[in-house]
Amino acid sequence: MTTKPLGTAVLPKQKAADTPQPARVTLHGTAKTARRLTVPRSVRRCAGPVGLVLLWFLTSATGLLPESVLASPVDVVEQAVELTKSGELPDAIAASGRRAATGFLIGATVALSLSLLAGLFRLGEDVIDSSMGMFRAIPWVGLIPLFIVWFGIEETPKIALVALGVTYPLYFNIYGGIRSTDTQLVEAARMMGLGRLGLIKYVILPSALPGALVGLRYALSTAWLALVFAEQINADAGLGYLMSNAQQYFRTDVIVLCLVVYALLGLACDFAVRILSRRLLTWRANFEGEA
């Protein structure tokens, strides 16, 4: 005689019919996924400027925007063709480009040297960074009278103003990029036997490269902005010279044309930096926004 252990219950066998069966769903037809119409990014980028120009044209054509206030886009284009044929506009662009390039090279050299000294060495930070923070608070446009006293009214004050405008954004972005280097990467590189030069070359400078490229974009736009003010200092050539002459005769078409050229030159520089960033930062995964 067999005894069953206490505390156990004998459950009746469940019939197969009592077992819950998964519900069957029958799909009739095929679901078609609608393809969403996507507009190319290049078209979307041009939509804003084209819309502004179209609004400008409509307000000028209907008389809502008087010609004495702002010339129409048609007049600006006509002046661009006329000044290009006479050679005045290409010569002005070349003169302004030389000033911007010279000032940018000087400012970039100074900014790179100071940011490396302040970013890599504590002594350099103590000596340089506080002074740069103090000088940045001074509006560089307000230094024009002092530059005229120091350098006269020739090319030197114009180039110096552009160089000064370029120095600050490059310095602070490169310095911030160096100091934002991950300390764990630095320690790992030291454990692998990298010396100071190898650490700077393979760890610190690549980490600072994204910040440096951001600073480069700011510096190039600031260079053209500084040039607008610099070429008001007794200029005898350049886009600023054309604007000064047009101001005397209330030629808003020429003034707008020069401003558009400034904007296009700045846009071209920004586009070049974007391409450079894509080439140099292929190793870095970036968030490119939601679709």
mmCIF file of C-alpha atoms in Angstrom:
data_model
loop_
_atom_site.group_PDB
_atom_site.id
_atom_site.type_symbol
_atom_site.label_atom_id
_atom_site.label_comp_id
_atom_site.label_asym_id
_atom_site.label_seq_id
_atom_site.Cartn_x
_atom_site.Cartn_y
_atom_site.Cartn_z
ATOM 1 C CA MET A 1 0.000 0.000 0.000
ATOM 2 C CA THR A 2 1.513 3.304 -1.081
ATOM 3 C CA THR A 3 0.902 6.511 0.783
ATOM 4 C CA LYS A 4 0.894 9.944 -0.751
ATOM 5 C CA PRO A 5 2.958 12.641 0.885
ATOM 6 C CA LEU A 6 1.057 15.201 2.868
ATOM 7 C CA GLY A 7 0.548 18.639 1.369
ATOM 8 C CA THR A 8 0.321 17.425 -2.167
ATOM 9 C CA ALA A 9 -2.761 17.691 -4.269
ATOM 10 C CA VAL A 10 -3.674 15.459 -7.126
ATOM 11 C CA LEU A 11 -4.852 17.553 -10.046
ATOM 12 C CA PRO A 12 -6.994 16.028 -12.717
ATOM 13 C CA LYS A 13 -5.505 15.803 -16.119
ATOM 14 C CA GLN A 14 -6.567 18.705 -18.258
ATOM 15 C CA LYS A 15 -8.104 17.759 -21.502
ATOM 16 C CA ALA A 16 -6.631 18.945 -24.703
ATOM 17 C CA ALA A 17 -9.857 20.687 -25.510
ATOM 18 C CA ASP A 18 -9.597 22.775 -22.338
ATOM 19 C CA THR A 19 -6.143 24.141 -23.268
ATOM 20 C CA PRO A 20 -6.441 27.749 -24.528
ATOM 21 C CA GLN A 21 -5.482 27.978 -28.149
ATOM 22 C CA PRO A 22 -3.921 31.100 -29.644
ATOM 23 C CA ALA A 23 -6.351 33.163 -31.610
ATOM 24 C CA ARG A 24 -5.931 32.993 -35.326
ATOM 25 C CA VAL A 25 -6.155 36.195 -37.268
ATOM 26 C CA THR A 26 -6.732 36.040 -40.979
ATOM 27 C CA LEU A 27 -5.534 39.022 -42.959
ATOM 28 C CA HIS A 28 -7.363 39.751 -46.154
ATOM 29 C CA GLY A 29 -5.516 41.700 -48.796
ATOM 30 C CA THR A 30 -2.082 43.250 -48.601
ATOM 31 C CA ALA A 31 -1.201 46.414 -46.689
ATOM 32 C CA LYS A 32 0.390 49.042 -48.858
ATOM 33 C CA THR A 33 2.913 51.355 -47.252
ATOM 34 C CA ALA A 34 2.607 54.863 -48.560
ATOM 35 C CA ARG A 35 5.917 56.339 -49.619
ATOM 36 C CA ARG A 36 6.424 59.708 -48.017
ATOM 37 C CA LEU A 37 7.444 62.470 -50.364
ATOM 38 C CA THR A 38 10.777 63.892 -49.250
ATOM 39 C CA VAL A 39 12.225 67.177 -50.414
ATOM 40 C CA PRO A 40 16.022 67.237 -50.932
ATOM 41 C CA ARG A 41 17.923 69.109 -48.242
ATOM 42 C CA SER A 42 19.555 71.371 -50.808
ATOM 43 C CA VAL A 43 16.117 72.563 -51.916
ATOM 44 C CA ARG A 44 15.035 73.119 -48.309
ATOM 45 C CA ARG A 45 18.184 75.115 -47.576
ATOM 46 C CA CYS A 46 17.514 77.409 -50.539
ATOM 47 C CA ALA A 47 13.837 77.868 -49.694
ATOM 48 C CA GLY A 48 14.466 80.530 -47.044
ATOM 49 C CA PRO A 49 16.728 82.862 -49.080
ATOM 50 C CA VAL A 50 14.633 82.420 -52.230
ATOM 51 C CA GLY A 51 11.481 83.240 -50.276
ATOM 52 C CA LEU A 52 13.040 86.414 -48.853
ATOM 53 C CA VAL A 53 14.180 87.558 -52.296
ATOM 54 C CA LEU A 54 10.719 86.852 -53.711
ATOM 55 C CA LEU A 55 9.110 88.849 -50.903
ATOM 56 C CA TRP A 56 11.579 91.667 -51.534
ATOM 57 C CA PHE A 57 10.711 91.654 -55.254
ATOM 58 C CA LEU A 58 6.959 91.659 -54.648
ATOM 59 C CA THR A 59 7.068 94.509 -52.147
ATOM 60 C CA SER A 60 9.242 96.548 -54.509
ATOM 61 C CA ALA A 61 7.071 95.834 -57.550
ATOM 62 C CA THR A 62 3.860 96.736 -55.749
ATOM 63 C CA GLY A 63 5.297 99.955 -54.311
ATOM 64 C CA LEU A 64 5.064 98.870 -50.668
ATOM 65 C CA LEU A 65 8.849 99.246 -50.444
ATOM 66 C CA PRO A 66 9.871 102.599 -52.007
ATOM 67 C CA GLU A 67 13.025 102.743 -54.098
ATOM 68 C CA SER A 68 14.331 105.579 -51.906
ATOM 69 C CA VAL A 69 14.316 103.179 -48.956
ATOM 70 C CA LEU A 70 15.630 100.060 -50.682
ATOM 71 C CA ALA A 71 16.316 99.330 -54.322
ATOM 72 C CA SER A 72 14.559 96.429 -55.998
ATOM 73 C CA PRO A 73 16.359 93.141 -56.740
ATOM 74 C CA VAL A 74 16.205 93.947 -60.454
ATOM 75 C CA ASP A 75 18.167 97.184 -59.939
ATOM 76 C CA VAL A 76 20.722 95.345 -57.789
ATOM 77 C CA VAL A 77 21.251 92.713 -60.475
ATOM 78 C CA GLU A 78 21.603 95.389 -63.148
ATOM 79 C CA GLN A 79 24.247 97.164 -61.067
ATOM 80 C CA ALA A 80 26.080 93.855 -60.538
ATOM 81 C CA VAL A 81 26.242 93.295 -64.294
ATOM 82 C CA GLU A 82 27.324 96.871 -64.978
ATOM 83 C CA LEU A 83 30.052 96.956 -62.299
ATOM 84 C CA THR A 84 31.304 93.542 -63.377
ATOM 85 C CA LYS A 85 31.652 94.653 -66.985
ATOM 86 C CA SER A 86 33.526 97.784 -65.945
ATOM 87 C CA GLY A 87 35.818 95.742 -63.696
ATOM 88 C CA GLU A 88 35.024 97.716 -60.535
ATOM 89 C CA LEU A 89 33.321 94.857 -58.714
ATOM 90 C CA PRO A 90 36.015 92.192 -59.401
ATOM 91 C CA ASP A 91 38.751 94.640 -58.352
ATOM 92 C CA ALA A 92 36.852 95.488 -55.166
ATOM 93 C CA ILE A 93 36.363 91.799 -54.320
ATOM 94 C CA ALA A 94 40.070 91.114 -54.911
ATOM 95 C CA ALA A 95 41.148 94.006 -52.664
ATOM 96 C CA SER A 96 38.788 92.976 -49.871
ATOM 97 C CA GLY A 97 39.821 89.336 -50.229
ATOM 98 C CA ARG A 98 43.505 90.217 -49.802
ATOM 99 C CA ARG A 99 42.768 92.170 -46.628
ATOM 100 C CA ALA A 100 40.570 89.422 -45.204
ATOM 101 C CA ALA A 101 43.089 86.681 -46.021
ATOM 102 C CA THR A 102 46.053 88.572 -44.568
ATOM 103 C CA GLY A 103 44.196 89.509 -41.382
ATOM 104 C CA PHE A 104 42.856 85.974 -40.996
ATOM 105 C CA LEU A 105 46.305 84.389 -41.299
ATOM 106 C CA ILE A 106 47.760 86.750 -38.708
ATOM 107 C CA GLY A 107 44.853 86.298 -36.307
ATOM 108 C CA ALA A 108 44.788 82.510 -36.740
ATOM 109 C CA THR A 109 48.527 82.238 -36.054
ATOM 110 C CA VAL A 110 48.235 84.313 -32.878
ATOM 111 C CA ALA A 111 45.124 82.451 -31.700
ATOM 112 C CA LEU A 112 46.648 79.009 -32.329
ATOM 113 C CA SER A 113 49.852 79.864 -30.504
ATOM 114 C CA LEU A 114 48.093 81.354 -27.474
ATOM 115 C CA SER A 115 45.488 78.583 -27.241
ATOM 116 C CA LEU A 116 48.148 75.849 -27.326
ATOM 117 C CA LEU A 117 50.178 77.554 -24.616
ATOM 118 C CA ALA A 118 47.129 78.171 -22.421
ATOM 119 C CA GLY A 119 45.535 74.780 -23.076
ATOM 120 C CA LEU A 120 48.565 72.542 -22.666
ATOM 121 C CA PHE A 121 50.331 74.250 -19.755
ATOM 122 C CA ARG A 122 48.950 75.555 -16.471
ATOM 123 C CA LEU A 123 51.445 78.392 -16.424
ATOM 124 C CA GLY A 124 50.247 79.449 -19.871
ATOM 125 C CA GLU A 125 46.644 79.348 -18.689
ATOM 126 C CA ASP A 126 47.434 81.520 -15.672
ATOM 127 C CA VAL A 127 49.233 84.112 -17.767
ATOM 128 C CA ILE A 128 47.188 84.120 -20.992
ATOM 129 C CA ASP A 129 43.605 83.067 -20.373
ATOM 130 C CA SER A 130 42.654 85.758 -17.878
ATOM 131 C CA SER A 131 44.140 88.441 -20.145
ATOM 132 C CA MET A 132 42.249 87.128 -23.154
ATOM 133 C CA GLY A 133 39.023 87.103 -21.158
ATOM 134 C CA MET A 134 39.620 90.715 -20.181
ATOM 135 C CA PHE A 135 40.432 91.894 -23.716
ATOM 136 C CA ARG A 136 37.452 90.041 -25.170
ATOM 137 C CA ALA A 137 35.127 92.282 -23.152
ATOM 138 C CA ILE A 138 36.466 95.285 -25.062
ATOM 139 C CA PRO A 139 34.487 95.834 -28.305
ATOM 140 C CA TRP A 140 37.054 95.477 -31.052
ATOM 141 C CA VAL A 141 35.151 97.901 -33.288
ATOM 142 C CA GLY A 142 35.738 100.582 -30.670
ATOM 143 C CA LEU A 143 39.490 100.194 -31.171
ATOM 144 C CA ILE A 144 39.356 101.727 -34.659
ATOM 145 C CA PRO A 145 40.345 105.252 -33.495
ATOM 146 C CA LEU A 146 43.240 103.822 -31.507
ATOM 147 C CA PHE A 147 44.403 101.750 -34.481
ATOM 148 C CA ILE A 148 44.354 104.874 -36.651
ATOM 149 C CA VAL A 149 46.556 106.652 -34.094
ATOM 150 C CA TRP A 150 48.951 103.705 -33.937
ATOM 151 C CA PHE A 151 49.080 102.554 -37.574
ATOM 152 C CA GLY A 152 47.837 105.516 -39.603
ATOM 153 C CA ILE A 153 45.133 105.311 -42.258
ATOM 154 C CA GLU A 154 46.752 102.932 -44.724
ATOM 155 C CA GLU A 155 46.281 99.156 -44.957
ATOM 156 C CA THR A 156 47.727 98.268 -41.546
ATOM 157 C CA PRO A 157 44.739 99.284 -39.333
ATOM 158 C CA LYS A 158 42.327 97.436 -41.633
ATOM 159 C CA ILE A 159 44.331 94.209 -41.453
ATOM 160 C CA ALA A 160 44.869 94.626 -37.700
ATOM 161 C CA LEU A 161 41.137 94.963 -37.104
ATOM 162 C CA VAL A 162 40.405 91.792 -39.069
ATOM 163 C CA ALA A 163 43.176 89.920 -37.216
ATOM 164 C CA LEU A 164 41.790 91.033 -33.859
ATOM 165 C CA GLY A 165 38.280 89.922 -34.765
ATOM 166 C CA VAL A 166 39.575 86.499 -35.828
ATOM 167 C CA THR A 167 41.746 85.897 -32.753
ATOM 168 C CA TYR A 168 39.070 85.670 -30.056
ATOM 169 C CA PRO A 169 36.688 83.010 -31.479
ATOM 170 C CA LEU A 170 39.578 80.810 -32.580
ATOM 171 C CA TYR A 171 41.415 81.094 -29.273
ATOM 172 C CA PHE A 172 38.479 80.285 -27.005
ATOM 173 C CA ASN A 173 37.213 77.383 -29.128
ATOM 174 C CA ILE A 174 40.629 75.745 -29.467
ATOM 175 C CA TYR A 175 41.397 76.306 -25.787
ATOM 176 C CA GLY A 176 38.013 74.870 -24.796
ATOM 177 C CA GLY A 177 38.538 71.881 -27.089
ATOM 178 C CA ILE A 178 41.913 71.102 -25.533
ATOM 179 C CA ARG A 179 40.590 71.343 -21.986
ATOM 180 C CA SER A 180 37.548 69.177 -22.791
ATOM 181 C CA THR A 181 39.748 66.177 -23.640
ATOM 182 C CA ASP A 182 38.593 63.065 -21.759
ATOM 183 C CA THR A 183 40.976 62.412 -18.851
ATOM 184 C CA GLN A 184 40.410 58.663 -19.213
ATOM 185 C CA LEU A 185 41.838 58.800 -22.724
ATOM 186 C CA VAL A 186 44.833 60.724 -21.407
ATOM 187 C CA GLU A 187 45.475 58.142 -18.668
ATOM 188 C CA ALA A 188 45.056 55.265 -21.123
ATOM 189 C CA ALA A 189 47.553 56.864 -23.507
ATOM 190 C CA ARG A 190 50.059 57.298 -20.698
ATOM 191 C CA MET A 191 49.644 53.671 -19.654
ATOM 192 C CA MET A 192 50.405 52.662 -23.241
ATOM 193 C CA GLY A 193 53.692 54.526 -23.011
ATOM 194 C CA LEU A 194 52.943 57.663 -25.004
ATOM 195 C CA GLY A 195 55.183 60.593 -24.169
ATOM 196 C CA ARG A 196 54.131 64.224 -24.037
ATOM 197 C CA LEU A 197 54.483 64.820 -27.775
ATOM 198 C CA GLY A 198 52.648 61.605 -28.627
ATOM 199 C CA LEU A 199 49.907 62.489 -26.164
ATOM 200 C CA ILE A 200 49.454 65.898 -27.770
ATOM 201 C CA LYS A 201 49.549 64.507 -31.310
ATOM 202 C CA TYR A 202 47.317 61.445 -30.958
ATOM 203 C CA VAL A 203 44.943 62.341 -28.120
ATOM 204 C CA ILE A 204 44.690 66.028 -27.251
ATOM 205 C CA LEU A 205 44.753 67.629 -30.704
ATOM 206 C CA PRO A 206 42.219 65.188 -32.258
ATOM 207 C CA SER A 207 39.929 65.806 -29.274
ATOM 208 C CA ALA A 208 40.237 69.566 -29.772
ATOM 209 C CA LEU A 209 39.637 69.374 -33.535
ATOM 210 C CA PRO A 210 35.797 69.639 -33.422
ATOM 211 C CA GLY A 211 35.997 72.761 -31.274
ATOM 212 C CA ALA A 212 38.701 74.206 -33.509
ATOM 213 C CA LEU A 213 36.519 73.762 -36.596
ATOM 214 C CA VAL A 214 33.606 75.480 -34.854
ATOM 215 C CA GLY A 215 35.951 78.333 -33.987
ATOM 216 C CA LEU A 216 37.107 78.433 -37.607
ATOM 217 C CA ARG A 217 33.533 78.979 -38.802
ATOM 218 C CA TYR A 218 33.049 81.803 -36.325
ATOM 219 C CA ALA A 219 36.420 83.327 -37.191
ATOM 220 C CA LEU A 220 35.764 83.398 -40.935
ATOM 221 C CA SER A 221 32.384 85.063 -40.497
ATOM 222 C CA THR A 222 33.918 87.540 -38.046
ATOM 223 C CA ALA A 223 36.688 88.319 -40.538
ATOM 224 C CA TRP A 224 34.177 89.547 -43.124
ATOM 225 C CA LEU A 225 32.222 91.399 -40.458
ATOM 226 C CA ALA A 226 35.376 93.164 -39.272
ATOM 227 C CA LEU A 227 36.261 93.982 -42.858
ATOM 228 C CA VAL A 228 32.978 95.873 -43.280
ATOM 229 C CA PHE A 229 34.073 98.240 -40.506
ATOM 230 C CA ALA A 230 37.744 98.224 -41.466
ATOM 231 C CA GLU A 231 37.113 99.361 -45.026
ATOM 232 C CA GLN A 232 35.362 102.455 -43.772
ATOM 233 C CA ILE A 233 38.810 103.780 -42.721
ATOM 234 C CA ASN A 234 39.899 105.949 -45.644
ATOM 235 C CA ALA A 235 39.651 103.079 -48.136
ATOM 236 C CA ASP A 236 40.537 103.686 -51.765
ATOM 237 C CA ALA A 237 39.671 100.160 -52.958
ATOM 238 C CA GLY A 238 37.490 97.286 -51.897
ATOM 239 C CA LEU A 239 33.821 96.673 -51.231
ATOM 240 C CA GLY A 240 33.826 99.181 -48.386
ATOM 241 C CA TYR A 241 35.099 101.838 -50.773
ATOM 242 C CA LEU A 242 32.190 101.160 -53.148
ATOM 243 C CA MET A 243 29.747 101.361 -50.245
ATOM 244 C CA SER A 244 31.189 104.683 -49.042
ATOM 245 C CA ASN A 245 30.857 106.238 -52.489
ATOM 246 C CA ALA A 246 27.337 104.868 -52.884
ATOM 247 C CA GLN A 247 26.360 106.302 -49.509
ATOM 248 C CA GLN A 248 27.275 109.812 -50.625
ATOM 249 C CA TYR A 249 24.920 109.571 -53.623
ATOM 250 C CA PHE A 250 22.172 107.560 -51.845
ATOM 251 C CA ARG A 251 22.699 104.582 -54.170
ATOM 252 C CA THR A 252 20.953 101.862 -52.216
ATOM 253 C CA ASP A 253 21.345 99.437 -55.128
ATOM 254 C CA VAL A 254 25.153 99.553 -54.890
ATOM 255 C CA ILE A 255 25.067 99.367 -51.094
ATOM 256 C CA VAL A 256 22.828 96.297 -51.179
ATOM 257 C CA LEU A 257 25.008 94.751 -53.873
ATOM 258 C CA CYS A 258 28.122 95.099 -51.710
ATOM 259 C CA LEU A 259 26.307 93.629 -48.700
ATOM 260 C CA VAL A 260 25.148 90.690 -50.818
ATOM 261 C CA VAL A 261 28.723 90.100 -51.978
ATOM 262 C CA TYR A 262 29.932 90.158 -48.368
ATOM 263 C CA ALA A 263 27.233 87.619 -47.476
ATOM 264 C CA LEU A 264 28.079 85.342 -50.410
ATOM 265 C CA LEU A 265 31.788 85.397 -49.570
ATOM 266 C CA GLY A 266 31.012 84.503 -45.970
ATOM 267 C CA LEU A 267 28.652 81.747 -47.113
ATOM 268 C CA ALA A 268 31.350 80.312 -49.396
ATOM 269 C CA CYS A 269 33.841 80.227 -46.509
ATOM 270 C CA ASP A 270 31.284 78.549 -44.256
ATOM 271 C CA PHE A 271 30.563 75.935 -46.930
ATOM 272 C CA ALA A 272 34.282 75.203 -47.270
ATOM 273 C CA VAL A 273 34.597 74.663 -43.513
ATOM 274 C CA ARG A 274 31.604 72.303 -43.583
ATOM 275 C CA ILE A 275 33.280 70.180 -46.245
ATOM 276 C CA LEU A 276 36.546 70.253 -44.291
ATOM 277 C CA SER A 277 34.730 69.138 -41.134
ATOM 278 C CA ARG A 278 33.187 66.170 -42.924
ATOM 279 C CA ARG A 279 36.594 65.079 -44.191
ATOM 280 C CA LEU A 280 38.474 65.528 -40.921
ATOM 281 C CA LEU A 281 35.799 64.213 -38.552
ATOM 282 C CA THR A 282 34.898 60.954 -40.299
ATOM 283 C CA TRP A 283 36.009 59.056 -37.182
ATOM 284 C CA ARG A 284 33.498 60.898 -34.991
ATOM 285 C CA ALA A 285 29.836 59.901 -34.845
ATOM 286 C CA ASN A 286 27.668 63.015 -34.872
ATOM 287 C CA PHE A 287 23.974 63.561 -34.289
ATOM 288 C CA GLU A 288 22.552 64.957 -37.525
ATOM 289 C CA GLY A 289 19.024 65.759 -36.354
ATOM 290 C CA GLU A 290 15.738 63.942 -36.683
ATOM 291 C CA ALA A 291 14.283 63.263 -40.101
#
